[in-house]
């Protein structure tokens, strides 16, 4: 990778860290900490829609980083250093990757603060994108159980979305595990992990791969942890803990249609535009749309907004609002 | 009858409690071990898939002389053209083949191989006549399955560490307890 590309790759990594932090812990980016009543009065407790999406501290921070990345890349080109190849074993680059590794480890441990809480909508979008990848991607899904394992949870998510009722935390755990695994399906199925071994990247590829690297690493590591959490359901005494953590990861709160439909339209437009312009490979653009869908449908939702629904006798963290 | 079952339940209680405590102590280490094993398995799976892909897409067939496996039994080095270029060699990873297949090969015997030129896959070659064994190799799962299952079982029994950061699984004091 050239130094020029690496600047944008790094920018992608930092943007994704900010996106993850904002989606999972929106309070970090609030300018002032106010009481709940004051926050609601100021609209902070509500989900942001439309142009308000882009007028947030996190977005301004990313815009600032974009300007900085462009400046640094411009200066590198001006001094003729943009084409210098960088390698992972060089001291500065390896130091950056060590920091990234520590961040990923911390994010998997403190998942509550880094993983965007999902809902039926984001799971549905992720699973639909797996289907899109299977039908339209470079490598089709020919394995029948693979089809079933993709279609069945997608139908379940759609049914839950229509049904609009809270359901058992144990079922949520299974669905959430499947969502985490489906995030990994596209990169692994397409061998797309290899795109991190490419030698030449354009600006968009560098930025996208920076985003994907952080998102996939954090989710991959947490998927292993959550696989163990979900399998601990087998022992009845562990179920109370699973019931307690699920409301923090899986929210019943859905984004309004005025936000859901534009996000779906945006994803469709991105896929079509990429089909005509060929900016990114198909698996890369589908993975990127998945990241985009999950994060845009999570922003504004935090664990404090969840409406936990648990069967009688199962303890929950928050009392039911209704 | 009741006395016999009571005797067995009291006799088993001690060892089971001990086993449970052992699982509790080992659980954090088992989690780390489990994660490491998953990473090792996925990495091996990726390397294997890449090798198959490279062999099928860019493989070059050759007829070479079998030189036997290395002292540690892990690989065999084969020279492509020893007369003209004594340095051009490829490596056959022996873990992909059964003992019977390797035992059938005699030193000096010609073997058909398919290899990928460097730098695509570090000049790794496969024995063409036993390619099905390479394709169906799952040793990276089967060799690690027992430690994997043991660690998994330990974590299932005591997953408390997994919930840290989400739930207070080791409460310092019981809330709601009657105050003195």
Coordinates of C-alpha atoms in Angstrom, one line a residue:
Chain A
X1 CA 0.0 0.0 0.0
X2 CA 1.3 3.5 -0.8
X3 CA 1.6 6.1 1.8
X4 CA -1.0 8.2 0.0
X5 CA -3.5 5.3 0.3
X6 CA -2.5 4.6 3.8
X7 CA -3.6 8.1 4.9
X8 CA -7.1 7.4 3.7
X9 CA -7.0 3.8 5.1
X10 CA -6.2 5.3 8.5
X11 CA -9.0 7.9 8.0
X12 CA -11.4 5.0 7.4
X13 CA -10.2 3.3 10.5
X14 CA -10.7 6.4 12.7
X15 CA -14.1 7.2 11.1
X16 CA -15.3 3.7 11.9
X17 CA -14.1 4.0 15.5
X18 CA -16.1 7.2 15.8
X19 CA -19.2 5.7 14.1
X20 CA -19.1 2.7 16.4
X21 CA -18.7 4.9 19.5
X22 CA -21.5 7.2 18.4
X23 CA -23.8 4.4 17.5
X24 CA -23.2 2.5 20.8
X25 CA -22.5 5.3 23.2
X26 CA -24.1 8.5 21.8
X27 CA -23.7 10.3 25.1
X28 CA -19.9 10.5 24.5
X29 CA -20.6 13.0 21.6
X30 CA -23.1 15.1 23.4
X31 CA -21.7 18.5 24.1
X32 CA -23.1 18.9 27.6
X33 CA -24.5 16.4 30.0
X34 CA -28.0 17.4 30.9
X35 CA -30.8 15.8 32.9
X36 CA -33.0 13.3 31.0
X37 CA -35.9 15.8 31.0
X38 CA -33.6 18.5 29.6
X39 CA -32.2 16.1 27.0
X40 CA -35.6 15.1 25.8
X41 CA -36.7 18.8 25.8
X42 CA -33.7 19.5 23.5
X43 CA -34.5 16.5 21.3
X44 CA -31.5 14.4 22.3
X45 CA -33.4 11.5 23.6
X46 CA -35.3 11.2 20.3
X47 CA -34.1 9.6 17.1
X48 CA -32.5 12.1 14.7
X49 CA -33.9 12.2 11.2
X50 CA -33.1 13.9 7.9
X51 CA -30.5 16.6 7.8
X52 CA -30.0 16.4 11.6
X53 CA -28.1 13.2 10.9
X54 CA -25.2 15.3 9.4
X55 CA -25.3 18.0 12.0
X56 CA -23.9 16.0 14.9
X57 CA -20.5 16.3 16.7
X58 CA -19.4 12.9 15.4
X59 CA -20.1 13.9 11.8
X60 CA -18.3 17.2 12.2
X61 CA -15.4 15.3 13.7
X62 CA -15.3 13.0 10.7
X63 CA -15.5 15.9 8.3
X64 CA -12.6 17.5 10.1
X65 CA -10.6 14.2 9.8
X66 CA -11.5 14.1 6.1
X67 CA -10.1 17.6 5.6
X68 CA -7.0 16.6 7.6
X69 CA -6.5 13.4 5.6
X70 CA -6.9 15.3 2.3
X71 CA -4.3 17.9 3.5
X72 CA -1.8 15.3 4.6
X73 CA -2.3 13.3 1.3
X74 CA -1.9 16.6 -0.6
X75 CA 1.3 17.5 1.2
X76 CA 2.7 13.9 0.6
X77 CA 2.0 14.2 -3.1
X78 CA 3.5 17.7 -3.1
X79 CA 6.8 16.4 -1.6
X80 CA 6.8 13.3 -3.8
X81 CA 6.3 10.9 -0.9
X82 CA 2.8 9.8 -1.7
X83 CA 4.0 6.8 -3.8
X84 CA 6.3 5.4 -1.1
X85 CA 5.2 1.9 -0.2
X86 CA 4.5 1.2 3.4
X87 CA 4.7 -2.3 5.0
X88 CA 3.1 -3.7 8.1
X89 CA 6.6 -4.6 9.5
X90 CA 7.8 -1.0 9.5
X91 CA 8.0 0.5 13.0
X92 CA 5.4 3.3 12.6
X93 CA 2.9 1.2 10.7
X94 CA 3.2 -1.8 13.1
X95 CA 2.8 0.6 16.0
X96 CA -0.5 1.8 14.5
X97 CA -1.7 -1.8 14.0
X98 CA -0.7 -2.7 17.6
X99 CA -2.9 0.2 18.7
X100 CA -5.7 -1.0 16.4
X101 CA -5.3 -4.5 17.9
X102 CA -5.6 -3.1 21.4
X103 CA -8.7 -1.1 20.4
X104 CA -10.3 -4.2 18.9
X105 CA -9.6 -6.2 22.0
X106 CA -11.0 -3.4 24.2
X107 CA -14.0 -3.1 22.0
X108 CA -14.7 -6.8 22.2
X109 CA -14.4 -6.7 26.0
X110 CA -16.4 -3.5 26.4
X111 CA -18.8 -4.5 23.7
X112 CA -21.6 -2.5 25.3
X113 CA -19.8 0.8 24.5
X114 CA -18.7 -0.1 21.0
X115 CA -21.2 -2.4 19.4
X116 CA -24.3 -0.6 18.0
X117 CA -27.4 -2.1 19.5
X118 CA -29.3 -3.8 16.7
X119 CA -33.0 -4.2 16.1
X120 CA -35.1 -6.3 13.8
X121 CA -34.7 -3.8 11.0
X122 CA -30.9 -3.9 11.0
X123 CA -30.9 -7.7 11.2
X124 CA -33.3 -7.8 8.3
X125 CA -31.1 -5.4 6.2
X126 CA -28.0 -7.5 7.0
X127 CA -29.6 -10.8 6.1
X128 CA -31.2 -9.3 2.9
X129 CA -27.7 -8.2 1.9
X130 CA -26.4 -11.7 2.5
X131 CA -29.2 -12.8 0.1
X132 CA -28.2 -10.1 -2.4
X133 CA -24.7 -11.4 -2.2
X134 CA -25.9 -14.9 -2.8
X135 CA -28.0 -14.1 -5.8
X136 CA -26.0 -11.3 -7.4
X137 CA -22.5 -11.7 -6.0
X138 CA -19.5 -13.1 -7.8
X139 CA -19.9 -16.4 -6.0
X140 CA -23.4 -17.6 -5.6
X141 CA -24.5 -19.5 -2.5
X142 CA -25.0 -23.0 -3.8
X143 CA -25.2 -24.8 -0.5
X144 CA -28.9 -25.4 0.3
X145 CA -28.5 -25.3 4.1
X146 CA -26.8 -21.9 3.5
X147 CA -29.9 -20.7 1.8
X148 CA -32.1 -22.0 4.5
X149 CA -30.0 -20.5 7.2
X150 CA -30.1 -17.1 5.5
X151 CA -33.8 -17.1 4.5
X152 CA -35.3 -18.5 7.7
X153 CA -33.8 -15.8 10.0
X154 CA -34.6 -13.1 7.5
X155 CA -38.3 -14.3 7.5
X156 CA -38.2 -14.4 11.3
X157 CA -36.8 -10.9 11.5
X158 CA -39.5 -9.6 9.0
X159 CA -42.2 -11.4 11.0
X160 CA -41.0 -9.8 14.2
X161 CA -40.8 -6.4 12.6
X162 CA -44.4 -6.7 11.5
X163 CA -45.6 -8.3 14.7
X164 CA -44.0 -5.4 16.8
X165 CA -44.0 -7.3 20.1
X166 CA -41.2 -8.0 22.4
X167 CA -40.0 -11.6 22.4
X168 CA -38.0 -13.9 24.6
X169 CA -34.4 -12.8 25.3
X170 CA -33.2 -16.4 24.5
X171 CA -34.7 -16.2 21.0
X172 CA -33.1 -12.8 20.7
X173 CA -29.7 -14.3 21.6
X174 CA -30.1 -16.9 18.9
X175 CA -31.1 -14.3 16.3
X176 CA -28.3 -12.0 17.4
X177 CA -25.8 -14.8 17.1
X178 CA -27.0 -15.5 13.6
X179 CA -26.8 -11.8 12.7
X180 CA -23.1 -11.7 13.9
X181 CA -22.3 -14.8 11.9
X182 CA -24.1 -13.4 8.8
X183 CA -21.8 -10.3 9.0
X184 CA -18.9 -12.7 8.5
X185 CA -20.5 -14.7 5.7
X186 CA -19.8 -12.3 2.8
X187 CA -16.1 -11.6 3.5
X188 CA -15.4 -15.3 4.2
X189 CA -17.5 -16.7 1.5
X190 CA -16.0 -14.5 -1.2
X191 CA -12.5 -14.8 0.1
X192 CA -12.8 -11.1 0.4
X193 CA -10.4 -11.1 3.3
X194 CA -7.8 -11.1 0.5
X195 CA -8.7 -7.5 -0.4
X196 CA -6.6 -6.5 2.6
X197 CA -3.6 -8.0 0.8
X198 CA -3.9 -5.9 -2.4
X199 CA -1.0 -3.7 -3.3
X200 CA -2.8 -0.8 -5.0
X201 CA -5.8 1.0 -3.7
X202 CA -7.6 4.1 -4.8
X203 CA -8.9 6.6 -2.3
X204 CA -12.4 5.1 -2.0
X205 CA -11.0 1.5 -1.6
X206 CA -8.5 2.7 1.1
X207 CA -11.2 4.4 3.0
X208 CA -13.8 1.6 2.6
X209 CA -11.3 -1.1 3.6
X210 CA -10.3 0.9 6.7
X211 CA -14.0 1.0 7.7
X212 CA -14.5 -2.7 7.0
X213 CA -11.4 -3.8 8.8
X214 CA -12.4 -2.2 12.1
X215 CA -16.1 -3.2 11.8
X216 CA -15.4 -6.8 10.9
X217 CA -12.6 -7.3 13.4
X218 CA -14.6 -6.0 16.3
X219 CA -17.7 -8.0 15.3
X220 CA -15.7 -11.1 14.5
X221 CA -14.0 -11.1 17.9
X222 CA -17.3 -10.4 19.7
X223 CA -19.0 -13.1 17.6
X224 CA -16.7 -15.7 19.2
X225 CA -17.5 -14.3 22.6
X226 CA -21.2 -14.2 21.9
X227 CA -21.1 -17.7 20.5
X228 CA -19.9 -18.8 24.0
X229 CA -22.5 -16.6 25.7
X230 CA -25.3 -18.1 23.5
X231 CA -24.1 -21.7 24.0
X232 CA -24.1 -21.1 27.8
X233 CA -27.9 -21.1 27.6
X234 CA -27.6 -24.9 27.6
X235 CA -27.1 -24.7 31.4
X236 CA -30.3 -23.3 32.9
X237 CA -28.6 -21.3 35.7
X238 CA -26.8 -19.1 33.0
X239 CA -30.1 -18.1 31.3
X240 CA -30.7 -15.2 33.7
X241 CA -27.5 -13.5 32.7
X242 CA -28.3 -14.0 29.0
X243 CA -31.7 -12.4 29.7
X244 CA -29.9 -9.5 31.3
X245 CA -27.5 -8.7 28.6
X246 CA -29.8 -9.1 25.6
X247 CA -31.6 -5.8 26.1
X248 CA -28.2 -4.1 25.9
X249 CA -27.4 -5.6 22.5
X250 CA -30.8 -6.1 20.9
X251 CA -33.3 -3.3 21.2
X252 CA -37.0 -3.5 20.5
X253 CA -37.0 0.1 19.5
X254 CA -37.4 0.5 15.7
X255 CA -36.4 3.5 13.7
X256 CA -39.3 5.3 12.0
X257 CA -40.2 4.4 8.4
X258 CA -39.1 7.9 7.4
X259 CA -35.6 6.8 8.3
X260 CA -35.8 3.1 7.5
X261 CA -36.9 3.6 3.9
X262 CA -34.3 6.2 3.0
X263 CA -31.6 4.0 4.4
X264 CA -32.8 1.0 2.3
X265 CA -33.0 3.4 -0.8
X266 CA -29.5 4.6 -0.1
X267 CA -28.1 1.1 0.0
X268 CA -29.9 0.2 -3.2
X269 CA -28.5 3.3 -4.9
X270 CA -25.0 2.5 -3.7
X271 CA -25.2 -1.0 -5.1
X272 CA -26.6 0.2 -8.4
X273 CA -24.1 3.1 -8.7
X274 CA -21.2 0.7 -8.0
X275 CA -22.6 -1.8 -10.5
X276 CA -22.3 0.9 -13.2
X277 CA -19.1 2.6 -12.1
X278 CA -17.3 -0.4 -10.7
X279 CA -15.6 1.5 -7.9
X280 CA -15.4 -1.4 -5.5
X281 CA -15.7 -5.2 -5.9
X282 CA -19.2 -6.6 -5.3
X283 CA -18.5 -8.3 -2.0
X284 CA -16.7 -5.1 -0.7
X285 CA -19.6 -2.8 -1.6
X286 CA -22.2 -5.3 -0.1
X287 CA -20.1 -5.5 3.1
X288 CA -19.9 -1.7 3.2
X289 CA -23.7 -1.4 2.7
X290 CA -24.1 -3.9 5.6
X291 CA -22.0 -1.7 7.8
X292 CA -23.8 1.4 6.7
X293 CA -27.2 -0.2 7.2
X294 CA -26.4 -1.5 10.7
X295 CA -25.0 1.8 11.8
X296 CA -27.6 4.1 10.3
X297 CA -30.4 2.1 11.7
X298 CA -28.7 2.1 15.1
X299 CA -27.7 5.8 15.5
X300 CA -29.8 7.5 18.1
X301 CA -30.6 4.2 19.8
X302 CA -28.8 3.4 22.9
X303 CA -29.2 0.8 25.6
X304 CA -31.2 3.3 27.6
X305 CA -33.9 3.3 25.0
X306 CA -34.6 -0.4 25.1
X307 CA -37.9 -1.9 26.0
X308 CA -36.9 -5.2 27.4
X309 CA -39.4 -7.9 27.2
X310 CA -38.9 -11.0 29.2
X311 CA -41.1 -13.9 30.2
X312 CA -42.5 -14.0 33.7
X313 CA -39.9 -14.9 36.3
X314 CA -36.9 -13.9 34.2
X315 CA -35.2 -10.8 35.7
X316 CA -34.6 -7.8 33.5
X317 CA -32.3 -4.8 34.0
X318 CA -34.9 -2.1 33.3
X319 CA -38.5 -2.1 34.3
X320 CA -41.0 -2.1 31.5
X321 CA -42.0 1.4 30.5
X322 CA -45.5 0.6 29.6
Chain B
X1 CA -33.3 -48.4 47.5
X2 CA -33.6 -44.9 48.9
X3 CA -30.5 -45.5 51.0
X4 CA -28.5 -46.5 47.9
X5 CA -29.5 -43.5 45.9
X6 CA -28.9 -41.3 48.9
X7 CA -25.4 -42.8 49.3
X8 CA -24.5 -42.3 45.7
X9 CA -25.8 -38.7 45.6
X10 CA -23.8 -37.8 48.7
X11 CA -20.7 -39.6 47.4
X12 CA -20.9 -37.8 44.1
X13 CA -21.6 -34.4 45.6
X14 CA -18.0 -33.9 46.7
X15 CA -16.3 -34.7 43.4
X16 CA -18.9 -32.7 41.4
X17 CA -18.4 -29.7 43.6
X18 CA -14.7 -30.0 43.1
X19 CA -15.1 -30.3 39.3
X20 CA -17.5 -27.3 39.3
X21 CA -14.9 -25.2 41.3
X22 CA -12.2 -26.3 38.9
X23 CA -14.3 -25.2 35.9
X24 CA -14.8 -21.8 37.6
X25 CA -11.1 -21.4 38.1
X26 CA -10.2 -22.6 34.6
X27 CA -13.0 -20.7 32.8
X28 CA -11.1 -17.4 32.0
X29 CA -8.2 -19.4 30.6
X30 CA -10.6 -21.6 28.7
X31 CA -12.1 -18.5 27.1
X32 CA -8.7 -17.3 25.9
X33 CA -7.8 -20.7 24.7
X34 CA -11.1 -21.0 22.9
X35 CA -10.6 -17.7 21.1
X36 CA -7.0 -18.7 20.1
X37 CA -8.2 -22.0 18.8
X38 CA -10.9 -20.4 16.7
X39 CA -8.4 -18.0 15.3
X40 CA -6.0 -20.8 14.5
X41 CA -8.7 -22.9 12.9
X42 CA -10.0 -20.1 10.8
X43 CA -6.5 -19.1 9.7
X44 CA -5.7 -22.7 8.7
X45 CA -9.0 -22.9 6.9
X46 CA -8.2 -19.7 5.0
X47 CA -4.7 -20.9 4.1
X48 CA -6.1 -24.2 2.9
X49 CA -8.8 -22.5 0.8
X50 CA -6.2 -20.1 -0.7
X51 CA -4.0 -23.0 -1.6
X52 CA -6.9 -24.8 -3.4
X53 CA -7.9 -21.7 -5.2
X54 CA -4.4 -20.9 -6.3
X55 CA -3.7 -24.5 -7.4
X56 CA -7.0 -24.7 -9.4
X57 CA -6.6 -21.2 -10.9
X58 CA -2.9 -21.0 -11.6
X59 CA -1.5 -24.5 -11.1
X60 CA 1.2 -25.8 -13.3
X61 CA 1.5 -29.6 -13.8
X62 CA 4.9 -31.3 -13.7
X63 CA 6.4 -34.7 -13.5
X64 CA 9.2 -34.8 -10.8
X65 CA 11.2 -37.4 -8.8
X66 CA 10.1 -38.2 -5.3
X67 CA 12.9 -37.5 -2.8
X68 CA 11.2 -38.7 0.4
X69 CA 9.9 -36.6 3.3
X70 CA 12.0 -34.4 5.5
X71 CA 13.4 -35.7 8.9
X72 CA 10.5 -34.1 10.8
X73 CA 8.0 -35.7 8.4
X74 CA 6.3 -32.4 7.8
X75 CA 7.2 -31.8 4.1
X76 CA 8.9 -33.1 1.0
X77 CA 11.1 -30.9 -1.1
X78 CA 10.9 -31.7 -4.9
X79 CA 13.2 -30.3 -7.6
X80 CA 11.5 -29.3 -10.7
X81 CA 14.5 -29.4 -13.0
X82 CA 17.6 -30.6 -11.1
X83 CA 19.8 -30.8 -14.2
X84 CA 19.4 -27.2 -15.4
X85 CA 18.3 -25.4 -12.3
X86 CA 19.3 -27.0 -9.0
X87 CA 17.6 -24.2 -6.9
X88 CA 14.1 -24.4 -8.4
X89 CA 12.2 -26.5 -5.9
X90 CA 8.6 -26.8 -4.6
X91 CA 7.3 -28.0 -1.3
X92 CA 4.7 -30.7 -0.6
X93 CA 3.0 -30.3 2.7
X94 CA 2.7 -33.9 4.0
X95 CA -0.1 -33.2 6.5
X96 CA -2.7 -33.3 3.7
X97 CA -2.0 -36.9 2.9
X98 CA -2.7 -40.2 4.7
X99 CA 0.1 -42.4 5.9
X100 CA -0.8 -45.0 3.3
X101 CA -0.4 -42.5 0.5
X102 CA 3.0 -41.4 1.7
X103 CA 4.1 -45.0 2.4
X104 CA 3.3 -46.0 -1.2
X105 CA 5.8 -43.4 -2.6
X106 CA 9.3 -44.7 -3.0
X107 CA 12.4 -42.5 -3.4
X108 CA 13.3 -42.0 -7.0
X109 CA 9.7 -42.7 -8.2
X110 CA 8.3 -40.2 -10.6
X111 CA 5.2 -38.4 -9.3
X112 CA 2.8 -36.0 -10.9
X113 CA 2.5 -32.7 -9.1
X114 CA 0.7 -29.4 -9.5
X115 CA 2.4 -26.3 -8.1
X116 CA 2.0 -22.5 -8.0
X117 CA 4.8 -20.3 -8.9
X118 CA 6.2 -17.9 -6.3
X119 CA 5.2 -15.4 -5.0
X120 CA 1.6 -16.6 -5.4
X121 CA 1.8 -19.4 -2.9
X122 CA 5.4 -19.9 -1.8
X123 CA 5.9 -22.6 -4.4
X124 CA 3.6 -25.1 -2.7
X125 CA 2.8 -28.2 -4.6
X126 CA 0.2 -31.0 -4.3
X127 CA 0.4 -34.6 -5.5
X128 CA -1.9 -34.7 -8.4
X129 CA -2.9 -38.3 -8.0
X130 CA -3.9 -37.7 -4.4
X131 CA -5.5 -34.3 -4.9
X132 CA -8.8 -35.5 -3.5
X133 CA -7.1 -35.9 -0.1
X134 CA -5.9 -32.3 -0.2
X135 CA -9.3 -31.1 -1.2
X136 CA -11.0 -33.0 1.6
X137 CA -8.4 -32.3 4.3
X138 CA -10.0 -31.1 7.5
X139 CA -7.1 -31.8 9.9
X140 CA -7.1 -28.2 11.2
X141 CA -10.5 -29.0 12.8
X142 CA -10.1 -32.7 13.7
X143 CA -6.6 -32.3 15.2
X144 CA -7.9 -29.6 17.6
X145 CA -11.4 -30.8 18.3
X146 CA -10.7 -32.3 21.7
X147 CA -9.1 -29.3 23.4
X148 CA -11.7 -27.2 21.6
X149 CA -14.6 -29.3 23.1
X150 CA -13.1 -29.4 26.6
X151 CA -12.6 -25.6 26.6
X152 CA -16.1 -25.1 25.3
X153 CA -17.6 -27.3 28.0
X154 CA -15.7 -25.5 30.7
X155 CA -17.0 -22.1 29.5
X156 CA -20.5 -23.4 29.2
X157 CA -20.4 -24.6 32.8
X158 CA -19.0 -21.3 34.1
X159 CA -19.4 -18.4 31.6
X160 CA -19.3 -15.7 34.3
X161 CA -16.2 -13.9 32.8
X162 CA -18.0 -13.6 29.5
X163 CA -20.7 -11.4 31.1
X164 CA -18.2 -8.9 32.6
X165 CA -18.9 -5.4 31.4
X166 CA -22.6 -6.3 30.9
X167 CA -23.8 -7.8 34.2
X168 CA -22.5 -7.7 37.7
X169 CA -21.9 -11.5 37.9
X170 CA -19.7 -11.3 41.0
X171 CA -21.7 -8.9 43.2
X172 CA -19.8 -7.5 46.2
X173 CA -22.9 -7.5 48.3
X174 CA -26.4 -8.8 47.8
X175 CA -28.8 -5.9 47.1
X176 CA -32.0 -6.0 49.0
X177 CA -30.5 -8.0 51.9
X178 CA -31.8 -7.2 55.3
X179 CA -29.8 -4.5 57.0
X180 CA -28.3 -5.2 60.4

